[in-house]
């Protein structure tokens, strides 16, 4: 086994330029762990939040961060029976619990690891693990979204929204999503039934119009701010709000109380079960990854900058990292709204 590997290291908190490409030791493999040769990873908002210092109490420095992996098993622990050397796998490393995915190799607890969907490349699979697991938990385990219900998905063209639309449609829900006008045709191609231009329309008024005044059963918030604070106004009776975003300021919940609404804040938990459920949807053709940009490991700073400013640059879907190669693919310029 190679005793060292290349990794992108976070030596201090700050802007995208703080990352350093270093040679670091490969961790040893425990009895219930696997060592994976990382072929691809991806960039998430959680990554740049960690990088800029939002979670200083949870991330000792220097750190290797990152939360998506697709690769091949190269070594298994003495008590591992679920996988063999050569198996293609994908998973999210333990969040705030050890080294992340911005490296050539990774050692993971076997309970976190799932078999990669057979119909996906490593780049495609790496774009799904954190997002797919998060959306599955939000819709199935928390909101308990049902066939025939209506869901409002904020940010339908983003890395989370593109997968959320597809999973909601696979469940059998009616999907309303917010997106810039230039992205309406794109999100409809993913399955969205109705679109709201958040730059020109009040989403609460639009939801009332689209639902005949009844509101939606579920609001899925990936943005925070106004998208979260005004969510109760768009809810139907017994509606549910599911948010991936911290509450930055006190919120008046009188409207939610009056509708007997439920709130769920999701900080996703990693396990193989969610990945296996996601894999079944992917292999049936019900969920397809959306790759907005691809960059090599050495250009991680550029990947972070692109994700943080992706809306202005026309980014759709995920920013993925080709760890085993030098693939470069950037978003095509989109027409102005």
Coordinates of N, CA and C in Angstrom, one line a residue, residues 293-296 299 302 322 325-330:
X293 N -20.2 21.6 -12.9 CA -18.8 21.9 -13.2 C -17.9 20.8 -12.7
X294 N -16.8 20.5 -13.3 CA -15.8 19.5 -12.9 C -14.4 20.1 -12.9
X295 N -13.7 19.9 -11.8 CA -12.3 20.5 -11.7 C -11.4 19.4 -11.0
X296 N -10.1 19.5 -11.3 CA -9.2 18.5 -10.6 C -9.0 18.9 -9.1
X299 N -7.3 22.2 -8.0 CA -8.0 23.5 -8.3 C -9.2 23.7 -7.3
X302 N -10.7 27.2 -6.7 CA -11.5 27.6 -7.8 C -12.9 27.0 -7.7
X322 N -12.6 15.8 -9.9 CA -12.0 14.6 -10.5 C -10.6 14.3 -9.8
X325 N -8.0 12.3 -12.0 CA -7.6 12.8 -13.3 C -7.5 14.3 -13.3
X326 N -7.6 14.9 -14.5 CA -7.5 16.4 -14.6 C -8.7 16.9 -15.4
X327 N -9.8 16.3 -15.3 CA -11.0 16.8 -16.0 C -11.4 18.2 -15.6
X328 N -11.7 19.1 -16.6 CA -12.2 20.4 -16.4 C -13.4 20.7 -17.2
X329 N -14.5 21.0 -16.6 CA -15.7 21.4 -17.2 C -16.4 22.5 -16.4
X330 N -16.6 23.7 -17.0 CA -17.1 24.8 -16.3 C -18.5 25.2 -16.8

